[in-house]
XYZ file of C-alpha atoms in Angstrom:
723
model
C 46.595 -20.547 -0.717
C 46.082 -17.178 0.897
C 46.272 -13.662 -0.355
C 46.788 -10.717 2.053
C 44.003 -8.138 2.167
C 44.578 -4.432 1.997
C 43.843 -3.941 5.662
C 46.204 -6.709 6.710
C 43.570 -9.437 7.070
C 43.566 -12.537 4.917
C 40.968 -14.293 2.821
C 41.080 -17.869 1.615
C 41.035 -18.330 -2.126
C 38.496 -20.902 -3.246
C 39.261 -22.163 -6.764
C 35.835 -23.814 -6.938
C 33.921 -20.610 -6.233
C 31.814 -19.746 -9.298
C 29.133 -17.424 -8.035
C 26.172 -17.824 -5.659
C 26.706 -20.879 -3.498
C 24.117 -23.607 -4.101
C 25.042 -25.845 -1.180
C 23.802 -23.611 1.660
C 21.800 -23.966 4.889
C 18.981 -22.070 6.573
C 19.949 -18.821 8.296
C 18.423 -16.840 11.197
C 15.929 -19.607 11.999
C 14.763 -17.942 15.245
C 13.742 -14.770 13.416
C 11.973 -16.889 10.793
C 9.891 -18.565 13.527
C 9.085 -15.183 15.119
C 8.037 -13.806 11.733
C 5.705 -16.737 11.079
C 4.135 -16.377 14.546
C 3.714 -12.621 13.946
C 1.982 -13.333 10.630
C -0.395 -15.798 12.308
C -1.171 -13.138 14.929
C -1.731 -10.622 12.128
C -4.259 -12.940 10.493
C -5.963 -13.424 13.877
C -6.251 -9.648 14.357
C -7.706 -9.335 10.857
C -10.302 -12.060 11.486
C -11.229 -10.476 14.820
C -11.554 -7.036 13.221
C -13.656 -8.372 10.356
C -16.007 -10.077 12.797
C -16.427 -6.953 14.961
C -16.151 -4.081 12.457
C -18.783 -2.528 10.233
C -17.565 -0.261 7.381
C -21.108 1.059 6.948
C -20.379 3.381 9.865
C -17.944 5.221 7.595
C -20.181 5.245 4.513
C -23.607 6.113 5.925
C -24.648 8.936 8.290
C -26.219 7.827 11.572
C -29.455 9.102 13.155
C -30.139 9.581 16.876
C -30.910 5.891 17.305
C -27.654 4.783 15.719
C -29.383 3.592 12.536
C -27.735 4.027 9.142
C -29.461 6.379 6.720
C -29.872 4.898 3.253
C -28.557 1.445 4.099
C -29.826 -1.152 1.633
C -32.147 -3.816 3.014
C -33.366 -1.708 5.969
C -36.500 0.421 6.532
C -34.296 3.491 6.023
C -33.150 2.401 2.569
C -35.133 5.180 0.879
C -34.072 7.784 3.444
C -30.403 8.484 2.653
C -30.184 12.006 4.140
C -29.713 13.138 7.741
C -31.929 15.975 9.062
C -31.156 18.030 12.223
C -34.104 19.134 14.386
C -32.292 22.245 15.615
C -29.160 23.076 13.644
C -28.384 25.905 16.073
C -27.374 23.383 18.743
C -24.578 22.247 16.461
C -22.776 25.455 17.423
C -22.175 23.922 20.855
C -18.583 23.047 21.859
C -19.895 19.521 22.415
C -19.628 18.999 18.654
C -15.861 19.340 18.880
C -15.681 16.847 21.763
C -18.156 14.178 20.694
C -18.371 14.853 16.934
C -22.157 14.734 17.320
C -24.744 17.532 17.515
C -26.776 17.520 20.783
C -30.096 17.545 18.913
C -32.444 14.952 17.471
C -31.294 13.670 14.089
C -33.603 11.943 11.661
C -33.181 10.068 8.371
C -35.314 11.637 5.615
C -35.945 11.090 1.914
C -35.107 14.650 0.895
C -34.133 17.900 2.541
C -36.789 20.580 3.271
C -37.268 23.014 0.395
C -39.438 25.613 2.150
C -39.618 27.645 5.349
C -42.342 26.387 7.666
C -42.847 26.531 11.450
C -44.611 23.988 13.639
C -47.333 26.520 14.571
C -48.046 27.343 10.934
C -48.202 23.644 10.089
C -50.776 23.001 12.857
C -52.963 25.901 11.762
C -52.293 25.514 8.052
C -53.637 23.258 5.338
C -53.649 19.472 5.289
C -50.849 19.535 2.724
C -48.626 21.554 5.091
C -49.282 19.118 7.960
C -48.506 16.091 5.811
C -45.333 17.737 4.523
C -44.260 18.658 8.050
C -44.911 15.169 9.439
C -42.252 13.801 7.086
C -39.660 15.431 9.354
C -41.067 14.164 12.683
C -40.116 11.160 14.796
C -41.684 7.854 13.784
C -43.650 9.647 11.055
C -46.035 11.224 13.539
C -49.485 11.793 11.958
C -50.336 15.397 11.077
C -53.112 15.551 13.670
C -50.741 15.205 16.678
C -47.924 17.494 15.620
C -46.312 18.623 18.856
C -43.010 19.673 20.355
C -40.466 16.930 21.000
C -41.721 14.749 18.192
C -41.220 17.406 15.536
C -38.751 20.245 14.913
C -39.790 23.804 15.763
C -39.267 24.887 12.169
C -38.165 23.700 8.762
C -35.595 25.631 6.779
C -34.828 25.410 3.058
C -31.835 23.069 2.994
C -29.462 21.385 0.613
C -27.822 17.967 0.873
C -24.153 18.271 1.764
C -22.196 15.057 2.450
C -25.604 13.363 2.934
C -26.643 15.919 5.544
C -29.331 18.585 5.285
C -27.748 21.959 5.970
C -29.505 25.361 5.552
C -29.345 26.754 2.021
C -27.644 29.980 3.025
C -27.371 32.903 0.637
C -26.373 36.533 0.658
C -28.333 39.571 -0.490
C -26.837 42.916 -1.355
C -25.099 44.404 1.612
C -23.843 41.024 2.799
C -27.024 40.079 4.760
C -27.338 36.312 5.261
C -30.751 34.891 4.242
C -32.375 31.463 4.166
C -35.351 31.240 1.871
C -35.680 35.057 1.794
C -35.933 35.062 5.591
C -33.392 36.836 7.808
C -34.676 35.852 11.299
C -36.324 32.754 12.777
C -37.915 31.479 15.966
C -36.111 28.526 17.557
C -37.410 25.762 19.869
C -37.362 28.108 22.880
C -39.374 30.843 21.076
C -36.245 32.995 20.787
C -35.803 35.002 17.603
C -32.411 34.300 16.048
C -30.546 35.817 13.112
C -29.775 33.825 9.967
C -26.091 34.599 10.557
C -26.229 32.344 13.616
C -27.432 29.553 11.348
C -24.340 30.103 9.250
C -22.098 29.656 12.292
C -24.038 26.575 13.392
C -23.761 25.043 9.934
C -20.014 25.563 9.962
C -19.717 23.992 13.423
C -21.889 21.032 12.438
C -19.610 20.400 9.516
C -16.333 21.032 11.335
C -15.654 17.361 11.910
C -16.868 16.484 8.417
C -14.749 18.764 6.248
C -12.082 16.136 5.834
C -14.764 13.647 4.917
C -16.246 16.134 2.461
C -12.928 16.382 0.628
C -12.571 12.606 0.759
C -16.039 12.138 -0.748
C -15.278 14.545 -3.578
C -11.977 12.815 -4.228
C -13.791 9.470 -4.238
C -16.283 10.841 -6.785
C -13.384 11.991 -8.962
C -11.891 8.522 -8.816
C -15.197 6.937 -9.872
C -15.321 9.312 -12.854
C -11.707 8.996 -13.941
C -10.453 5.582 -12.823
C -10.333 4.168 -16.364
C -8.324 7.174 -17.576
C -5.997 6.816 -14.589
C -5.509 3.151 -15.460
C -4.756 4.126 -19.063
C -2.196 6.687 -17.853
C -0.485 4.057 -15.695
C -0.389 1.629 -18.617
C 1.201 4.352 -20.747
C 3.749 4.967 -17.973
C 4.510 1.238 -17.897
C 4.900 1.131 -21.693
C 7.187 4.183 -21.695
C 9.297 2.700 -18.888
C 9.605 -0.632 -20.658
C 10.535 1.016 -23.981
C 13.110 3.161 -22.218
C 14.653 0.145 -20.491
C 14.800 -1.832 -23.742
C 16.451 1.095 -25.542
C 18.833 1.463 -22.617
C 19.840 -2.161 -23.177
C 21.053 -1.473 -26.734
C 21.789 2.275 -26.704
C 22.861 2.962 -23.125
C 25.249 5.841 -23.815
C 22.975 7.657 -26.271
C 19.856 7.111 -24.151
C 21.493 8.505 -21.016
C 22.489 11.721 -22.778
C 19.058 11.985 -24.408
C 17.521 11.440 -20.975
C 19.623 14.230 -19.452
C 18.700 16.680 -22.218
C 14.993 15.792 -22.066
C 14.885 16.207 -18.275
C 16.350 19.695 -18.616
C 13.867 20.530 -21.412
C 10.855 19.169 -19.516
C 11.700 21.140 -16.379
C 12.383 24.203 -18.547
C 8.966 23.854 -20.157
C 7.410 23.593 -16.697
C 9.096 26.860 -15.713
C 7.832 28.509 -18.917
C 4.266 27.261 -18.348
C 4.253 28.489 -14.753
C 5.455 31.909 -15.955
C 2.683 32.076 -18.576
C 0.045 31.226 -15.954
C 1.587 33.744 -13.560
C 1.527 36.457 -16.228
C -2.024 35.654 -17.414
C -3.414 36.276 -13.901
C -1.958 39.770 -13.820
C -4.743 42.258 -13.153
C -7.345 39.561 -12.439
C -9.532 40.346 -9.384
C -8.368 38.429 -6.323
C -5.290 37.004 -8.082
C -2.896 38.935 -5.851
C -4.201 37.345 -2.644
C -1.478 35.458 -0.791
C -1.746 31.791 0.128
C -1.451 32.727 3.799
C -4.416 35.103 3.565
C -6.442 32.521 1.660
C -5.975 29.895 4.372
C -7.017 26.269 4.058
C -9.639 25.700 1.357
C -11.429 22.448 0.574
C -11.655 23.489 -3.080
C -7.983 23.277 -4.026
C -8.593 24.713 -7.499
C -8.883 28.112 -5.801
C -5.126 28.065 -5.201
C -4.537 27.893 -8.960
C -6.384 31.198 -9.369
C -3.795 33.216 -7.453
C -0.417 34.339 -8.797
C 1.587 33.348 -5.727
C 0.919 29.640 -6.360
C 2.395 29.742 -9.865
C 5.282 31.879 -8.620
C 6.079 29.231 -5.998
C 5.943 26.464 -8.622
C 8.215 28.477 -10.918
C 10.793 29.093 -8.179
C 10.839 25.418 -7.118
C 11.321 24.199 -10.696
C 14.021 26.801 -11.324
C 15.937 25.650 -8.241
C 15.666 22.005 -9.346
C 16.851 22.942 -12.850
C 19.809 24.896 -11.461
C 20.863 22.048 -9.154
C 20.706 19.467 -11.960
C 22.754 21.629 -14.355
C 25.289 22.344 -11.612
C 25.679 18.621 -10.852
C 26.081 17.810 -14.534
C 28.848 20.397 -14.886
C 30.862 19.257 -11.869
C 30.279 15.525 -12.366
C 30.730 15.395 -16.139
C 33.811 13.121 -16.010
C 32.297 10.808 -13.453
C 29.078 10.716 -15.471
C 31.049 9.312 -18.426
C 32.343 6.514 -16.188
C 28.847 5.932 -14.754
C 27.462 5.647 -18.291
C 29.996 2.926 -19.002
C 28.877 1.149 -15.815
C 25.241 1.398 -16.976
C 26.321 -0.148 -20.300
C 27.763 -3.116 -18.410
C 24.544 -3.353 -16.380
C 22.605 -3.312 -19.667
C 24.547 -6.350 -20.830
C 23.717 -8.130 -17.580
C 20.031 -7.238 -17.906
C 20.134 -8.448 -21.508
C 21.224 -11.901 -20.323
C 18.637 -11.919 -17.494
C 15.637 -10.348 -19.284
C 13.157 -11.956 -16.889
C 14.446 -9.538 -14.231
C 12.583 -6.699 -15.988
C 9.259 -8.335 -15.169
C 10.055 -9.245 -11.570
C 8.900 -5.794 -10.295
C 5.372 -6.805 -11.348
C 5.487 -9.565 -8.723
C 6.785 -7.066 -6.149
C 3.960 -4.645 -7.010
C 1.396 -7.425 -6.671
C 2.711 -8.543 -3.270
C 2.898 -4.956 -2.005
C -0.655 -4.420 -3.259
C -1.826 -7.404 -1.200
C -0.004 -6.090 1.890
C -1.428 -2.579 1.506
C -4.958 -3.869 0.838
C -4.880 -6.163 3.886
C -3.593 -3.340 6.094
C -6.182 -0.835 4.819
C -9.137 -3.224 5.149
C -8.063 -4.313 8.616
C -7.605 -0.677 9.688
C -11.117 0.223 8.472
C -12.701 -2.730 10.260
C -10.765 -1.994 13.446
C -11.804 1.666 13.414
C -15.456 0.727 12.883
C -15.645 -2.102 15.415
C -16.927 0.113 18.232
C -20.423 -0.090 19.700
C -23.122 2.578 19.716
C -22.862 4.821 22.770
C -25.920 6.825 23.852
C -25.803 9.807 26.185
C -28.266 12.103 27.902
C -28.815 15.440 26.113
C -30.972 18.150 27.658
C -31.821 21.841 27.354
C -31.987 22.740 31.064
C -29.769 21.845 34.027
C -29.733 18.124 34.672
C -27.479 16.034 36.941
C -27.526 13.203 34.381
C -26.306 15.379 31.502
C -23.877 13.579 29.122
C -24.115 10.342 31.111
C -24.382 7.046 29.286
C -27.947 5.811 28.831
C -29.989 3.036 27.219
C -32.671 4.277 24.792
C -34.829 1.196 25.455
C -35.181 1.873 29.199
C -34.603 5.627 29.271
C -38.306 6.589 29.533
C -38.626 4.609 32.800
C -35.293 5.718 34.294
C -34.558 8.317 36.996
C -32.957 10.610 34.399
C -36.209 10.870 32.466
C -38.198 11.504 35.670
C -35.896 14.239 37.026
C -35.209 15.872 33.642
C -38.437 15.897 31.592
C -36.811 17.601 28.604
C -33.835 15.205 28.493
C -33.373 12.720 25.660
C -31.254 9.613 25.228
C -29.509 10.174 21.889
C -26.774 8.453 19.970
C -23.457 10.175 20.744
C -20.565 8.239 19.198
C -19.064 4.807 18.730
C -17.064 3.289 21.569
C -17.128 0.369 23.979
C -16.016 -0.928 27.365
C -15.295 -4.596 26.633
C -11.819 -6.158 26.762
C -11.679 -6.007 22.963
C -12.383 -2.266 22.939
C -9.855 -1.608 25.706
C -7.068 -3.167 23.629
C -8.293 -1.766 20.321
C -5.499 0.809 20.157
C -2.935 -2.001 20.569
C -4.533 -3.864 17.666
C -4.245 -0.743 15.521
C -0.584 -0.367 16.463
C 0.042 -4.048 15.700
C -1.647 -3.581 12.318
C 0.658 -0.659 11.472
C 3.799 -2.448 12.678
C 3.071 -5.642 10.731
C 2.297 -3.547 7.657
C 5.800 -2.066 7.752
C 7.355 -5.452 8.475
C 5.561 -7.238 5.627
C 6.167 -4.413 3.140
C 9.878 -4.335 3.962
C 10.038 -8.140 3.734
C 8.543 -8.057 0.218
C 11.066 -5.390 -0.797
C 13.924 -7.411 0.710
C 12.775 -10.537 -1.122
C 12.914 -8.646 -4.411
C 16.396 -7.308 -3.688
C 17.795 -10.738 -2.791
C 16.184 -12.325 -5.846
C 17.548 -9.748 -8.293
C 20.995 -9.625 -6.708
C 21.258 -13.417 -6.814
C 20.360 -13.434 -10.530
C 22.858 -10.698 -11.439
C 25.546 -12.271 -9.270
C 25.071 -15.454 -11.299
C 25.801 -13.380 -14.401
C 28.918 -11.762 -12.934
C 30.487 -14.962 -11.577
C 29.939 -16.824 -14.834
C 33.415 -16.972 -16.374
C 32.140 -17.867 -19.839
C 29.215 -15.550 -20.461
C 26.513 -16.527 -21.244
C 27.359 -20.250 -21.265
C 27.907 -20.495 -17.489
C 24.785 -18.512 -16.554
C 22.031 -20.730 -15.051
C 18.997 -21.413 -17.225
C 16.491 -19.560 -14.995
C 18.519 -17.304 -12.682
C 15.512 -15.365 -11.339
C 13.539 -18.446 -10.339
C 16.525 -20.235 -8.841
C 17.481 -17.125 -6.858
C 13.891 -16.670 -5.623
C 13.740 -20.325 -4.571
C 17.002 -20.073 -2.615
C 15.841 -16.913 -0.861
C 12.523 -18.389 0.283
C 13.933 -21.789 1.196
C 17.058 -20.766 3.097
C 16.928 -17.068 3.967
C 13.391 -16.169 5.033
C 14.714 -15.608 8.548
C 17.514 -13.320 7.370
C 15.104 -11.258 5.264
C 12.705 -11.042 8.201
C 15.550 -9.976 10.486
C 16.692 -7.158 8.202
C 13.150 -5.944 7.539
C 12.364 -6.097 11.287
C 15.213 -3.714 12.118
C 14.068 -1.295 9.428
C 10.427 -1.559 10.529
C 11.280 -0.690 14.139
C 12.977 2.526 12.991
C 10.046 3.381 10.699
C 7.492 2.855 13.471
C 9.513 5.102 15.775
C 9.462 7.749 13.041
C 5.683 7.423 12.788
C 5.368 7.885 16.554
C 7.611 10.968 16.403
C 5.483 12.427 13.604
C 2.366 11.792 15.700
C 3.920 13.523 18.716
C 5.000 16.431 16.516
C 1.423 16.780 15.273
C 0.101 16.778 18.828
C 2.680 19.299 20.053
C 2.134 21.834 17.285
C 0.258 24.135 19.637
C 2.752 23.719 22.481
C 4.872 26.658 23.578
C 7.832 24.613 24.840
C 10.550 25.407 22.319
C 13.019 22.960 23.862
C 10.558 20.084 23.362
C 10.053 21.101 19.735
C 13.805 21.337 19.178
C 14.410 17.937 20.793
C 11.633 16.379 18.720
C 13.053 17.866 15.513
C 16.506 16.487 16.368
C 15.071 13.029 17.012
C 13.164 13.102 13.725
C 16.319 14.079 11.852
C 18.417 11.399 13.577
C 15.946 8.605 12.907
C 15.554 9.736 9.292
C 19.321 9.426 8.839
C 19.301 6.096 10.670
C 16.586 4.756 8.365
C 18.604 5.745 5.270
C 21.735 4.092 6.669
C 19.874 0.886 7.517
C 18.323 0.748 4.050
C 21.765 1.118 2.459
C 23.321 -1.486 4.725
C 20.405 -3.917 4.277
C 20.587 -3.609 0.515
C 24.259 -4.607 0.418
C 23.769 -7.272 3.092
C 21.104 -8.895 0.904
C 23.582 -8.999 -1.993
C 26.093 -10.846 0.207
C 23.337 -13.201 1.388
C 22.446 -13.968 -2.221
C 26.096 -14.743 -3.038
C 27.404 -16.568 0.037
C 24.237 -17.673 1.855
C 25.397 -16.475 5.289
C 23.286 -15.000 8.107
C 22.119 -11.393 8.061
C 24.572 -10.052 10.648
C 27.560 -11.771 9.048
C 26.556 -10.593 5.584
C 25.962 -7.030 6.805
C 29.386 -6.982 8.462
C 31.157 -8.349 5.367
C 29.332 -5.899 3.081
C 30.102 -2.951 5.337
C 33.843 -3.612 5.550
C 34.024 -4.409 1.843
C 32.426 -1.047 1.039
C 34.663 0.767 3.505
C 37.729 -0.655 1.757
C 36.341 0.723 -1.502
C 34.746 3.908 -0.170
C 36.142 6.097 -2.974
C 34.596 3.945 -5.668
C 31.283 3.912 -3.771
C 31.152 7.705 -3.569
C 32.350 8.326 -7.128
C 30.545 5.705 -9.183
C 27.679 4.112 -7.311
C 26.008 7.359 -6.284
C 26.543 9.055 -9.661
C 24.878 6.073 -11.318
C 21.965 6.365 -8.901
C 21.686 10.044 -9.862
C 21.481 9.194 -13.567
C 18.833 6.546 -12.943
C 16.886 9.063 -10.870
C 16.928 11.427 -13.847
C 15.398 8.610 -15.897
C 12.557 8.258 -13.400
C 12.118 12.026 -13.411
C 11.890 12.060 -17.203
C 9.174 9.399 -17.350
C 7.187 11.058 -14.560
C 7.540 14.452 -16.258
C 6.344 13.195 -19.648
C 3.335 11.333 -18.231
C 2.546 14.175 -15.793
C 2.523 16.869 -18.495
C 0.228 14.876 -20.774
C -2.132 14.015 -17.906
C -2.246 17.693 -16.857
C -3.279 18.858 -20.314
C -5.828 16.042 -20.648
C -7.600 16.257 -17.280
C -7.610 20.071 -17.280
C -9.350 20.011 -20.672
C -6.608 21.883 -22.537
C -6.300 19.416 -25.412
C -9.064 20.428 -27.809
C -8.982 17.165 -29.756
C -10.016 15.149 -26.679
C -11.681 17.905 -24.649
C -15.075 16.167 -24.727
C -13.566 12.883 -23.552
C -12.079 14.434 -20.408
C -14.296 13.666 -17.356
C -15.977 16.427 -15.329
C -14.169 16.488 -11.976
C -14.289 18.363 -8.673
C -10.494 18.421 -8.457
C -8.720 17.680 -11.722
C -5.442 17.446 -9.804
C -6.651 14.222 -8.134
C -6.156 11.978 -11.204
C -3.070 13.978 -12.214
C -1.321 13.371 -8.888
C -2.472 9.751 -8.924
C -1.017 9.199 -12.397
C 2.201 11.025 -11.473
C 2.625 9.041 -8.256
C 1.775 5.776 -10.004
C 4.139 6.600 -12.884
C 6.939 7.205 -10.404
C 6.291 3.860 -8.691
C 6.237 2.081 -12.054
C 9.400 3.827 -13.258
C 11.037 3.143 -9.894
C 10.124 -0.525 -10.220
C 11.751 -0.865 -13.634
C 14.766 1.294 -12.832
C 15.237 -0.501 -9.515
C 16.241 -3.509 -11.606
C 19.063 -1.456 -13.100
C 19.968 0.032 -9.713
C 20.113 -3.435 -8.145
C 22.163 -4.674 -11.087
C 24.673 -1.824 -10.713
C 24.976 -2.366 -6.946
C 25.416 -6.114 -7.376
C 28.017 -5.776 -10.118
C 29.870 -3.184 -8.069
C 29.974 -5.340 -4.932
C 30.938 -8.414 -6.943
C 33.689 -6.380 -8.615
C 35.128 -5.365 -5.234
C 34.938 -8.965 -4.077
C 36.558 -10.144 -7.318
C 39.524 -7.787 -6.837
C 40.159 -9.195 -3.359
C 39.670 -12.819 -4.357
C 41.703 -12.808 -7.545
C 44.734 -11.101 -9.060
C 44.150 -11.562 -12.796
C 46.685 -14.370 -13.179
C 46.007 -17.600 -15.032
C 45.662 -19.388 -11.686
C 43.302 -16.787 -10.236
C 41.677 -14.969 -13.176
C 39.236 -12.115 -12.829
C 35.573 -12.852 -13.482
C 34.901 -9.272 -14.581
C 34.714 -8.288 -18.225
C 37.405 -6.221 -19.880
C 35.096 -3.224 -20.052
C 34.220 -3.397 -16.369
C 37.892 -3.732 -15.463
C 38.698 -0.608 -17.459
C 35.886 1.285 -15.760
C 36.502 0.451 -12.127
C 39.973 -0.932 -11.608
C 42.642 1.441 -10.360
C 45.424 -0.945 -11.501
C 45.208 -1.183 -15.299
C 45.941 -4.834 -16.002
C 43.926 -5.060 -19.170
C 46.633 -6.912 -21.067
C 46.902 -9.534 -18.336
C 43.156 -10.048 -18.249
C 43.129 -10.193 -22.035
C 45.862 -12.859 -22.025
C 43.967 -14.996 -19.530
C 40.756 -14.585 -21.466
C 42.421 -15.662 -24.698
C 43.802 -18.746 -22.962
C 40.293 -19.730 -21.883
C 38.171 -18.570 -24.825
C 40.341 -18.032 -27.944
C 38.661 -16.566 -31.023
C 39.862 -15.633 -34.533
C 38.754 -12.054 -33.969
C 40.936 -11.670 -30.875
C 43.902 -13.308 -32.641
C 43.503 -10.839 -35.483
C 43.436 -7.902 -33.051
C 46.540 -9.220 -31.250
C 48.489 -9.624 -34.506
C 47.479 -6.169 -35.676
C 48.536 -4.684 -32.335
C 51.934 -6.423 -32.658
C 52.530 -5.136 -36.199
C 51.582 -1.619 -35.103
C 54.015 -1.779 -32.148
C 56.821 -2.976 -34.450
């Protein structure tokens, strides 16, 4: 028995079809084998990186011999700070090339706290000589203090990112001083100004500013991690409560959600205006962000009016767009609310689906952790490279050397003042030559595995909700454990199809990463055509990624229902959506917009409370708030985590809506509502989505299958009213 399709094609009617097919076979076996081989290679790269890498290179500063300052279990355990013999040499352009100052660097217990020269130490008291010897090579005894083994002078310094940098200050008139001294004598007996020390300190820290911010952020995390965890638990509780209420009060909750989103954004605009107005007349508050430049202390930006003005304008634009969409889409929103009600009924029958995102989060956490650890070990698996540093002209300058044999080499004989110092980490072995390929492989497999985990979740949820839709007698015909049975089918039969779809998406994402890298490298280029071409490519691949995600999502639904290969399922899903393009644009996307407002509401509520808590503006718990370098670090972490949690819970609803919608379109083409070919959709869903109003026919068929006294009473009452 065949029924003509709308586009002239035909589809066979299967009277035995009752939802996701159980008798299915493995699909895309070749891609499954490739994926398994790629995973084995990924594990091999991880083992190789873990055997070669050393994360201590990131944590501890390194002296001129390549030893780690402050490393536990070593002679330098009690010397955690790095001291520079001549900080002025850090002003050399070599710092920008090698990220290492061309001067002797020594691990010390504490930074110098006084100004003292080598000459004064020799002629001074025994206490001065002993103090000075603490900053000499190999702890040279005070009696043999001499040049080369000891610095020319000691300056009052402070520890900054585990490095001793001059404690610079300013007197009246803007004169730079260090320990009340304005000039000093360097290693070459040249008198230098303290201002030059300031420039040298900046250059020595040029490559470390990012690390400085990272260290402060890490300190903030150590101080506030338990509060961040509490904020994420609150976000999870709020999301779960909202989803449960949405199950029973879908229509009311959606309207409450819309009103609360508007109120929350409105309060944000009001708060930004109050902060903007309170800074009026404050000294320095009228400085522009452009004039301020890049600052490592981001709290400075909150002290200028332009920052709050920018926040206020952004929130006002978002508020205006949301209100405008609500006005123009008000009728479609009513239909979308009805669709969410139907999805709530489906979620109510498959409650275990609400907890499936926890498994997705756990798997993604494993993938991210493995990628991050492997990346750290790969980046720290280089060897110590030593180079020749000298003060005078030397033909061996910046050549690679061996500190063990340097004193007997030609370089030491021809250049008496040259030294063999640690320069950077590198290597010339086969492993080090292909290290960049290992890093690229690590990034590519990260995208592939992350997309595979996401695809597995989509197939599992769509299979469970498809079981609900294609159950004619709900909930009697729904399988006992739809989530577990759907997950089992996906892993047993369709690992290759999931790997295939995630591979295509990963290739596009890696290309986007490469384009972003090229854009970063070409920022200083003057070729406008190259910039324009790169921008066009970035835009095209962004659009391509969105299209592939949409197509993959619907292909996974078809895989969950029919058990076909990825390409076949993607083709069937695409043409099915094209035949129902109006419904897709009107209902599916409006529903996604409403669910996005729900995420926005949860993020806004949690974000506002975390802002007031971490900024110390709640007097009742002001003492409990941790002291932080950047209070926005835990706030952004909680906001980002709350969005991921809300997205995880609402993705269940989004997947349910997409699955019901695709099953509805398939149901319309398979069946005609007759007693021989009845619709599987509910009466409510038919009223929402069907263009041809055959409610009475569906009702008649339903009564023939599942008669009830209540329906008979309604039918009799309707007949009396018509008479």
